[in-house]
Backbone as JSON, one array per atom type, in Angstrom:
{
  "sequence": "XXXXXXXXXXXXXXXXXXXXXXXXXXXXXXXXXXXXXXXXXXXXXXXXXXXXXXXXXXXXXXXXXXXXXXXXXXXXXXXXXXXXXXXXXXXXXXXXXXXXXXXXXXXXXXXXXXXXXXXXXXXXXXXXXXXXXXXXXXXXXXXXXXXXXXXXXXXXXXXXXXXXXXXXXXXXXXXXXXXXXXXXXXXXXXXXXXXXXXXXXXXXXX",
  "N": [[105.35, 140.69, 106.84], [104.53, 140.99, 110.25], [104.24, 138.76, 113.09], [102.65, 139.77, 115.18], [100.98, 141.55, 113.9], [99.58, 139.79, 112.28], [98.08, 138.39, 114.09], [95.67, 139.6, 114.37], [93.84, 138.63, 112.56], [92.94, 135.55, 111.99], [91.86, 134.18, 109.9], [93.06, 135.38, 107.73], [95.62, 134.59, 108.32], [95.46, 131.82, 107.85], [95.06, 131.78, 105.11], [97.45, 132.88, 104.33], [99.19, 130.92, 105.28], [98.38, 128.76, 103.72], [99.32, 129.68, 101.34], [101.99, 129.43, 101.68], [103.38, 130.85, 103.66], [105.9, 131.17, 105.98], [105.94, 132.59, 108.29], [103.26, 132.67, 109.08], [102.92, 129.96, 109.49], [104.64, 129.59, 111.67], [103.29, 131.07, 113.56], [100.93, 129.58, 114.03], [102.09, 127.21, 114.91], [103.35, 128.04, 117.29], [101.06, 128.72, 118.7], [99.53, 126.39, 118.98], [101.13, 124.14, 119.56], [101.78, 123.23, 122.17], [99.33, 122.41, 123.39], [98.59, 120.44, 121.6], [100.71, 118.68, 121.9], [100.25, 117.8, 124.54], [97.86, 116.43, 124.2], [98.64, 114.4, 122.43], [100.55, 113.11, 124.02], [98.93, 112.13, 126.05], [97.64, 110.18, 124.66], [99.64, 108.41, 123.65], [101.39, 108.01, 125.76], [104.17, 108.2, 126.06], [106.77, 110.41, 126.26], [108.83, 111.0, 124.39], [107.94, 109.79, 122.04], [105.57, 111.21, 121.69], [106.6, 113.74, 121.15], [107.89, 113.24, 118.71], [105.71, 112.54, 117.1], [104.34, 114.93, 117.17], [106.05, 116.6, 115.71], [105.85, 115.28, 113.27], [103.19, 115.79, 112.74], [103.07, 118.62, 112.34], [104.8, 118.8, 110.23], [103.37, 117.47, 108.29], [101.23, 119.23, 108.09], [102.53, 121.43, 106.93], [103.49, 120.33, 104.53], [101.12, 119.61, 103.28], [99.78, 121.95, 103.0], [98.28, 123.23, 101.05], [95.83, 122.07, 101.14], [94.42, 123.14, 103.19], [91.49, 124.54, 104.53], [90.32, 127.65, 104.85], [87.82, 128.3, 105.76], [87.04, 126.46, 107.57], [87.34, 125.14, 110.93], [90.54, 125.51, 112.1], [91.81, 124.48, 114.3], [90.32, 122.17, 114.88], [90.97, 120.79, 112.6], [93.72, 120.36, 112.96], [93.64, 118.68, 115.22], [92.29, 116.5, 114.18], [94.11, 115.54, 112.26], [96.16, 114.9, 114.01], [94.99, 112.75, 115.42], [94.8, 110.86, 113.37], [97.52, 110.45, 112.86], [98.36, 109.29, 115.25], [96.85, 106.93, 115.17], [98.04, 105.73, 112.94], [100.57, 105.36, 114.0], [100.11, 103.42, 116.01], [99.19, 101.32, 114.45], [101.49, 100.74, 112.97], [103.15, 99.99, 115.07], [101.84, 97.67, 115.94], [102.24, 96.04, 113.7], [105.02, 95.8, 113.79], [105.38, 94.43, 116.19], [104.16, 92.02, 115.57], [105.81, 91.1, 113.46], [108.18, 90.98, 114.85], [107.76, 88.83, 116.52], [107.68, 86.8, 114.66], [110.16, 87.02, 113.55], [112.2, 86.47, 115.46], [115.16, 86.79, 115.71], [117.29, 86.79, 117.48], [116.93, 84.68, 119.22], [116.63, 82.37, 117.79], [118.12, 79.34, 116.7], [119.63, 79.03, 113.88], [121.12, 77.01, 112.72], [119.93, 74.64, 113.31], [118.04, 73.95, 111.46], [117.28, 71.78, 108.76], [118.54, 71.04, 105.43], [116.6, 70.48, 103.61], [113.71, 71.84, 102.43], [110.91, 74.13, 101.97], [111.03, 75.8, 98.88], [110.91, 78.86, 98.54], [110.7, 81.52, 96.55], [110.19, 84.23, 97.09], [110.84, 84.44, 99.76], [113.56, 83.89, 99.79], [114.49, 86.1, 98.41], [113.83, 88.19, 100.16], [115.44, 87.56, 102.38], [118.08, 87.6, 101.32], [118.27, 90.28, 100.45], [117.93, 91.62, 102.89], [120.13, 90.72, 104.46], [122.19, 91.65, 102.89], [122.17, 94.33, 103.39], [123.59, 94.72, 105.64], [126.52, 95.91, 107.38], [129.9, 94.9, 106.53], [131.39, 93.39, 108.57], [129.35, 92.81, 110.36], [127.73, 91.2, 108.78], [129.48, 89.01, 108.45], [129.87, 88.05, 111.11], [127.22, 87.5, 111.8], [126.55, 85.47, 109.94], [128.42, 83.47, 110.62], [127.71, 82.87, 113.29], [124.85, 82.57, 113.34], [124.13, 81.22, 110.99], [126.1, 79.27, 110.36], [126.37, 78.23, 112.83], [128.42, 78.51, 114.68], [130.19, 78.86, 117.79], [130.44, 81.61, 120.16], [132.99, 81.62, 121.16], [134.49, 80.31, 119.18], [134.14, 82.07, 117.02], [135.26, 84.32, 118.09], [137.99, 83.62, 118.26], [138.51, 83.15, 115.57], [138.04, 85.62, 114.28], [139.36, 87.35, 115.88], [138.13, 89.0, 117.82], [136.26, 90.32, 120.64], [133.93, 88.63, 122.89], [131.94, 90.37, 123.66], [131.89, 92.19, 121.56], [131.06, 90.53, 119.49], [128.49, 89.87, 120.4], [127.31, 92.4, 120.25], [127.39, 92.86, 117.47], [125.69, 90.78, 116.58], [123.26, 91.48, 117.8], [122.75, 94.04, 116.67], [122.74, 93.4, 113.96], [120.57, 91.63, 113.78], [118.5, 93.34, 114.49], [118.59, 95.18, 112.36], [117.99, 93.55, 110.19], [115.36, 92.79, 110.81], [114.1, 95.32, 110.81], [114.47, 96.03, 108.14], [112.92, 94.11, 106.81], [110.36, 94.66, 107.86], [109.98, 97.24, 106.87], [110.2, 96.98, 104.05], [109.08, 94.58, 103.16], [106.7, 93.82, 104.38], [104.12, 92.96, 103.59], [104.63, 90.55, 102.29], [105.96, 88.99, 104.23], [104.09, 88.67, 106.33], [102.44, 86.74, 105.41], [103.77, 84.41, 105.4], [105.18, 81.65, 107.17], [107.17, 81.69, 110.2], [108.87, 79.57, 110.28], [109.42, 78.89, 107.57], [110.78, 81.18, 106.75], [113.08, 81.2, 108.44], [114.25, 78.75, 107.73], [114.9, 79.2, 105.07], [116.78, 81.17, 105.37], [118.84, 79.68, 106.42], [119.4, 78.02, 104.22], [120.04, 79.68, 102.02], [122.11, 81.48, 102.51], [125.47, 81.55, 102.57]],
  "CA": [[104.28, 140.91, 107.81], [104.94, 140.5, 111.55], [103.27, 137.9, 113.74], [101.73, 140.58, 115.97], [99.99, 142.09, 112.97], [98.76, 138.69, 111.77], [97.21, 137.9, 115.15], [94.39, 140.28, 114.28], [92.94, 137.96, 111.64], [93.41, 134.19, 111.76], [91.44, 133.79, 108.56], [94.14, 135.83, 106.86], [96.75, 133.71, 108.61], [95.27, 130.55, 107.16], [95.29, 132.03, 103.68], [98.89, 133.07, 104.19], [99.8, 129.61, 105.46], [98.04, 127.99, 102.52], [100.16, 130.21, 100.26], [103.39, 129.11, 101.95], [104.01, 131.79, 104.58], [106.55, 130.56, 107.14], [105.55, 133.38, 109.46], [101.95, 132.17, 109.47], [103.15, 128.61, 110.03], [105.23, 129.74, 113.01], [102.23, 131.57, 114.44], [100.07, 128.46, 114.42], [102.9, 126.28, 115.69], [103.48, 128.61, 118.63], [99.76, 128.77, 119.35], [98.89, 125.1, 119.23], [101.98, 122.97, 119.74], [101.74, 122.71, 123.54], [98.1, 121.65, 123.65], [98.64, 119.25, 120.77], [101.66, 117.78, 122.55], [99.59, 117.21, 125.7], [96.87, 115.46, 123.72], [99.39, 113.25, 121.9], [101.16, 112.42, 125.16], [97.87, 111.41, 126.74], [97.27, 109.04, 123.82], [100.73, 107.44, 123.46], [101.98, 107.77, 127.08], [105.64, 108.26, 126.03], [107.06, 111.78, 125.86], [109.66, 111.06, 123.18], [107.06, 109.47, 120.91], [104.65, 112.34, 121.52], [107.36, 114.81, 120.49], [108.1, 112.84, 117.32], [104.42, 112.63, 116.4], [104.04, 116.35, 117.04], [106.82, 117.09, 114.57], [105.24, 114.7, 112.08], [101.93, 116.49, 112.51], [103.3, 119.94, 111.75], [105.43, 118.59, 108.92], [102.27, 117.14, 107.39], [100.5, 120.48, 107.86], [103.29, 122.25, 105.98], [103.57, 119.66, 103.23], [99.78, 119.55, 102.7], [99.16, 123.24, 103.33], [97.33, 123.66, 100.02], [94.54, 121.46, 101.44], [93.79, 123.87, 104.3], [90.27, 125.28, 104.2], [90.21, 128.78, 105.78], [86.45, 128.42, 106.25], [86.83, 125.44, 108.59], [88.12, 125.31, 112.15], [91.89, 124.99, 111.93], [92.11, 123.69, 115.5], [89.71, 120.85, 114.67], [91.76, 120.17, 111.53], [94.95, 119.89, 113.6], [93.34, 117.55, 116.09], [91.93, 115.37, 113.33], [95.37, 115.0, 111.72], [96.85, 114.29, 115.14], [94.37, 111.45, 115.7], [95.21, 109.96, 112.29], [98.94, 110.12, 113.04], [98.43, 108.35, 116.37], [96.35, 105.65, 114.68], [99.1, 105.16, 112.09], [101.65, 104.94, 114.89], [99.76, 102.16, 116.66], [99.16, 100.28, 113.4], [102.88, 100.37, 112.69], [103.64, 99.28, 116.25], [101.25, 96.34, 115.92], [102.93, 95.28, 112.66], [106.37, 95.5, 114.26], [105.29, 93.4, 117.22], [103.86, 90.76, 114.88], [107.01, 90.68, 112.75], [109.2, 90.65, 115.87], [107.5, 87.47, 116.99], [108.02, 85.89, 113.57], [111.57, 87.15, 113.23], [112.96, 86.59, 116.7], [116.45, 86.29, 115.25], [118.25, 86.63, 118.56], [116.7, 83.47, 119.98], [116.56, 81.21, 116.92], [119.37, 78.7, 116.28], [119.4, 78.72, 112.48], [121.83, 75.8, 112.31], [119.13, 73.46, 113.6], [117.18, 73.64, 110.34], [117.95, 70.95, 107.77], [118.68, 71.67, 104.12], [115.43, 70.18, 102.81], [112.62, 72.69, 102.87], [110.17, 74.82, 100.92], [111.85, 76.72, 98.1], [110.07, 80.02, 98.3], [111.52, 82.56, 95.93], [109.99, 85.51, 97.77], [111.57, 84.41, 101.03], [114.99, 84.0, 99.47], [114.76, 87.49, 98.03], [113.78, 88.99, 101.39], [116.61, 87.25, 103.2], [119.3, 88.1, 100.68], [118.25, 91.74, 100.49], [118.12, 92.07, 104.27], [121.51, 90.46, 104.87], [123.1, 92.5, 102.1], [122.19, 95.7, 103.91], [124.44, 94.77, 106.83], [127.96, 96.19, 107.21], [130.66, 93.69, 106.25], [131.7, 92.56, 109.73], [128.09, 92.32, 110.9], [127.36, 90.06, 107.94], [130.37, 87.89, 108.75], [129.56, 87.53, 112.44], [125.86, 86.96, 111.75], [126.58, 84.2, 109.22], [129.18, 82.49, 111.39], [126.97, 82.46, 114.5], [123.47, 82.18, 113.12], [123.97, 80.32, 109.86], [127.0, 78.13, 110.49], [126.2, 77.68, 114.17], [129.66, 78.55, 115.46], [130.06, 79.46, 119.12], [131.11, 82.9, 120.32], [134.41, 81.35, 121.38], [135.07, 80.01, 117.87], [134.15, 83.29, 116.22], [136.22, 85.22, 118.74], [139.34, 83.21, 117.84], [138.6, 83.26, 114.12], [138.06, 87.03, 113.85], [140.14, 88.12, 116.85], [137.28, 90.02, 118.45], [135.77, 89.89, 121.94], [132.56, 88.14, 122.97], [131.05, 91.54, 123.73], [131.78, 92.73, 120.19], [130.23, 89.57, 118.75], [127.11, 90.06, 120.86], [126.84, 93.68, 119.7], [127.15, 92.65, 116.04], [124.51, 89.94, 116.42], [122.1, 92.27, 118.19], [122.51, 95.09, 115.67], [122.41, 92.77, 112.67], [119.21, 91.12, 113.89], [117.61, 94.49, 114.49], [118.56, 95.75, 111.02], [117.26, 92.62, 109.32], [113.94, 92.91, 111.12], [113.65, 96.62, 110.35], [114.42, 96.01, 106.68], [111.76, 93.3, 106.41], [109.16, 95.4, 108.21], [109.85, 98.4, 105.99], [110.15, 96.7, 102.62], [108.44, 93.34, 102.75], [105.71, 93.44, 105.38], [103.04, 92.23, 102.96], [105.08, 89.19, 102.0], [106.33, 88.25, 105.44], [102.94, 88.33, 107.16], [101.75, 85.6, 104.82], [104.62, 83.21, 105.49], [105.48, 81.24, 108.55], [108.55, 81.94, 110.64], [109.67, 78.39, 109.93], [109.89, 79.02, 106.18], [111.76, 82.26, 106.69], [114.32, 80.8, 109.07], [114.87, 77.68, 106.97], [115.48, 79.77, 103.86], [118.01, 81.84, 105.77], [119.86, 78.63, 106.54], [119.72, 77.43, 102.93], [120.44, 80.58, 100.95], [123.22, 82.37, 102.83], [126.69, 80.83, 102.96]],
  "C": [[104.67, 140.28, 109.15], [103.83, 139.67, 112.18], [102.24, 138.7, 114.5], [100.63, 141.16, 115.1], [99.03, 140.99, 112.49], [97.78, 138.18, 112.8], [95.81, 138.5, 115.06], [93.39, 139.51, 113.43], [93.46, 136.56, 111.32], [92.95, 133.65, 110.41], [92.52, 134.18, 107.55], [95.37, 134.95, 107.05], [96.65, 132.39, 107.86], [95.5, 130.68, 105.67], [96.77, 132.18, 103.42], [99.63, 131.73, 104.32], [99.58, 128.75, 104.22], [98.92, 128.39, 101.35], [101.65, 129.99, 100.5], [104.11, 130.06, 102.88], [104.59, 131.06, 105.79], [106.2, 131.31, 108.42], [104.2, 132.9, 109.99], [102.08, 130.77, 110.08], [103.69, 128.7, 111.46], [104.18, 130.22, 114.02], [101.38, 130.41, 114.95], [100.83, 127.41, 115.23], [103.0, 126.77, 117.13], [102.16, 128.56, 119.4], [99.27, 127.4, 119.8], [99.82, 123.96, 119.66], [101.93, 122.38, 121.16], [100.48, 121.88, 123.81], [98.02, 120.39, 122.8], [99.58, 118.21, 121.39], [101.0, 117.07, 123.73], [98.58, 116.14, 125.27], [97.57, 114.2, 123.19], [100.0, 112.43, 123.02], [100.13, 111.59, 125.92], [97.51, 110.13, 125.98], [98.37, 107.97, 123.75], [101.5, 107.14, 124.74], [103.51, 107.79, 127.12], [106.04, 109.62, 125.47], [107.85, 111.87, 124.56], [108.82, 110.78, 121.94], [106.1, 110.6, 120.64], [105.34, 113.5, 120.8], [107.58, 114.5, 119.01], [106.82, 112.98, 116.51], [104.0, 114.08, 116.21], [104.78, 116.95, 115.85], [106.27, 116.54, 113.26], [103.96, 115.44, 111.71], [102.17, 117.82, 111.81], [104.02, 119.84, 110.4], [104.36, 118.28, 107.89], [101.44, 118.39, 107.08], [101.21, 121.33, 106.8], [103.29, 121.62, 104.58], [102.22, 119.64, 102.51], [99.03, 120.87, 102.89], [98.13, 123.69, 102.31], [95.94, 123.08, 100.25], [93.79, 122.18, 102.56], [92.58, 124.66, 103.8], [90.09, 126.4, 105.23], [88.82, 128.94, 106.38], [86.12, 127.38, 107.33], [87.72, 125.7, 109.81], [89.5, 124.68, 111.98], [92.29, 124.13, 113.13], [91.56, 122.28, 115.35], [90.48, 120.07, 113.61], [93.06, 119.6, 112.1], [94.7, 118.65, 114.45], [92.99, 116.3, 115.28], [93.18, 114.71, 112.74], [96.16, 114.31, 112.83], [96.31, 112.9, 115.46], [94.76, 110.43, 114.63], [96.66, 109.51, 112.46], [99.12, 109.12, 114.18], [97.94, 106.97, 115.94], [97.39, 104.96, 113.81], [100.25, 104.63, 112.94], [101.34, 103.59, 115.52], [99.63, 101.02, 115.66], [100.56, 99.79, 113.1], [103.46, 99.56, 113.85], [103.11, 97.85, 116.28], [101.93, 95.45, 114.87], [104.31, 94.86, 113.13], [106.37, 94.4, 115.31], [105.04, 92.04, 116.58], [105.1, 90.22, 114.17], [108.09, 90.27, 113.73], [109.01, 89.23, 116.36], [107.91, 86.45, 115.93], [109.52, 85.88, 113.3], [112.42, 87.33, 114.48], [114.36, 86.04, 116.47], [117.45, 86.07, 116.37], [118.12, 85.29, 119.28], [116.67, 82.21, 119.13], [117.95, 80.67, 116.61], [119.17, 78.21, 114.84], [120.06, 77.41, 112.05], [121.02, 74.54, 112.56], [118.24, 73.05, 112.43], [117.94, 72.79, 109.32], [117.91, 71.63, 106.41], [117.51, 71.35, 103.2], [114.28, 71.03, 103.31], [111.97, 73.39, 101.71], [111.06, 75.82, 100.19], [110.99, 77.91, 97.69], [110.91, 81.17, 97.81], [111.42, 83.88, 96.68], [110.78, 85.57, 99.06], [113.06, 84.58, 100.79], [115.36, 85.44, 99.16], [114.8, 88.39, 99.26], [115.05, 88.8, 102.21], [117.87, 87.85, 102.61], [119.39, 89.62, 100.72], [118.57, 92.24, 101.89], [119.56, 91.89, 104.71], [122.49, 91.36, 104.14], [123.14, 93.95, 102.57], [123.13, 95.84, 105.11], [125.87, 95.18, 106.48], [128.73, 94.87, 107.14], [130.89, 92.81, 107.47], [130.43, 92.02, 110.39], [127.61, 91.11, 110.11], [128.17, 88.82, 108.32], [130.02, 87.24, 110.07], [128.19, 86.86, 112.44], [125.85, 85.58, 111.08], [127.29, 83.11, 110.02], [128.37, 81.96, 112.58], [125.6, 81.88, 114.19], [123.27, 81.18, 111.98], [124.82, 79.07, 110.02], [126.98, 77.51, 111.88], [127.47, 77.66, 115.01], [129.41, 79.24, 116.8], [130.76, 80.82, 119.13], [132.62, 82.69, 120.47], [135.12, 81.09, 120.05], [135.2, 81.27, 117.02], [135.16, 84.28, 116.77], [137.65, 84.9, 118.29], [139.54, 83.44, 116.35], [138.78, 84.7, 113.66], [138.87, 87.92, 114.78], [139.34, 89.29, 117.4], [136.7, 89.44, 119.74], [134.34, 89.36, 121.85], [131.58, 89.3, 122.98], [130.83, 92.14, 122.35], [130.89, 91.82, 119.34], [128.76, 89.77, 119.11], [126.51, 91.34, 120.28], [126.51, 93.53, 118.22], [125.87, 91.83, 115.8], [123.24, 90.73, 116.71], [121.75, 93.31, 117.13], [122.11, 94.5, 114.33], [120.96, 92.27, 112.69], [118.2, 92.25, 113.81], [117.48, 95.07, 113.08], [117.82, 94.85, 110.04], [115.76, 92.76, 109.54], [113.37, 94.23, 110.61], [113.51, 96.65, 108.83], [113.17, 95.25, 106.19], [110.47, 94.04, 106.67], [108.92, 96.54, 107.22], [109.57, 98.04, 104.55], [109.34, 95.48, 102.21], [107.36, 92.89, 103.73], [104.59, 92.59, 104.79], [103.4, 90.8, 102.67], [105.28, 88.4, 103.28], [105.12, 87.84, 106.26], [102.19, 87.13, 106.62], [102.57, 84.31, 104.91], [104.94, 82.88, 106.92], [106.91, 81.56, 108.9], [109.44, 80.76, 110.27], [110.25, 78.51, 108.53], [110.99, 80.07, 106.11], [113.1, 81.81, 107.26], [115.03, 79.69, 108.28], [115.53, 78.22, 105.71], [116.74, 80.57, 104.18], [119.14, 80.82, 105.84], [120.33, 78.14, 105.18], [120.38, 78.4, 101.97], [121.67, 81.41, 101.25], [124.41, 81.56, 103.33], [127.89, 81.69, 102.6]]
}
């Protein structure tokens, strides 16, 4: 069935979409994506994020197509899902900002923590898992600089790499650790202080 033919009856289109018609899906995407994008952009103020949320919205429509009610306004349904996606986006952003403050790995000197401290099993698990996700050289540089407290100059001579390379490894490693914690252990981390987390990093990784 061609899109031009389907334009005659949107109720039929919704039934077709609900049944898995890609043609019907394309029709509704073409019809609504620009106005939805404008609404999302107005809410998030960043074009790239608005584009990502728009794709998430239509992906959710396709994945949950069996929930579509042909008797209800599809436009209102799209806007409602869009609002939920934006709310989820800001909730996630708020969590990331909170964790970023607790896990400001780029600015913390881990070597300053002593070896006596709270032995929190959950924290040890988080740290070990996060560090183990790093590529080998990132792990090495991160441990030398952040755990052992070596200077860039010392690490540069030891590994025969430039200061710029060390800085890149530290930055990327810190980012990956934070992302891992946010994704997999947000519930645990929000209940513990940054002090405990950083001290356990110093104690458990050598």
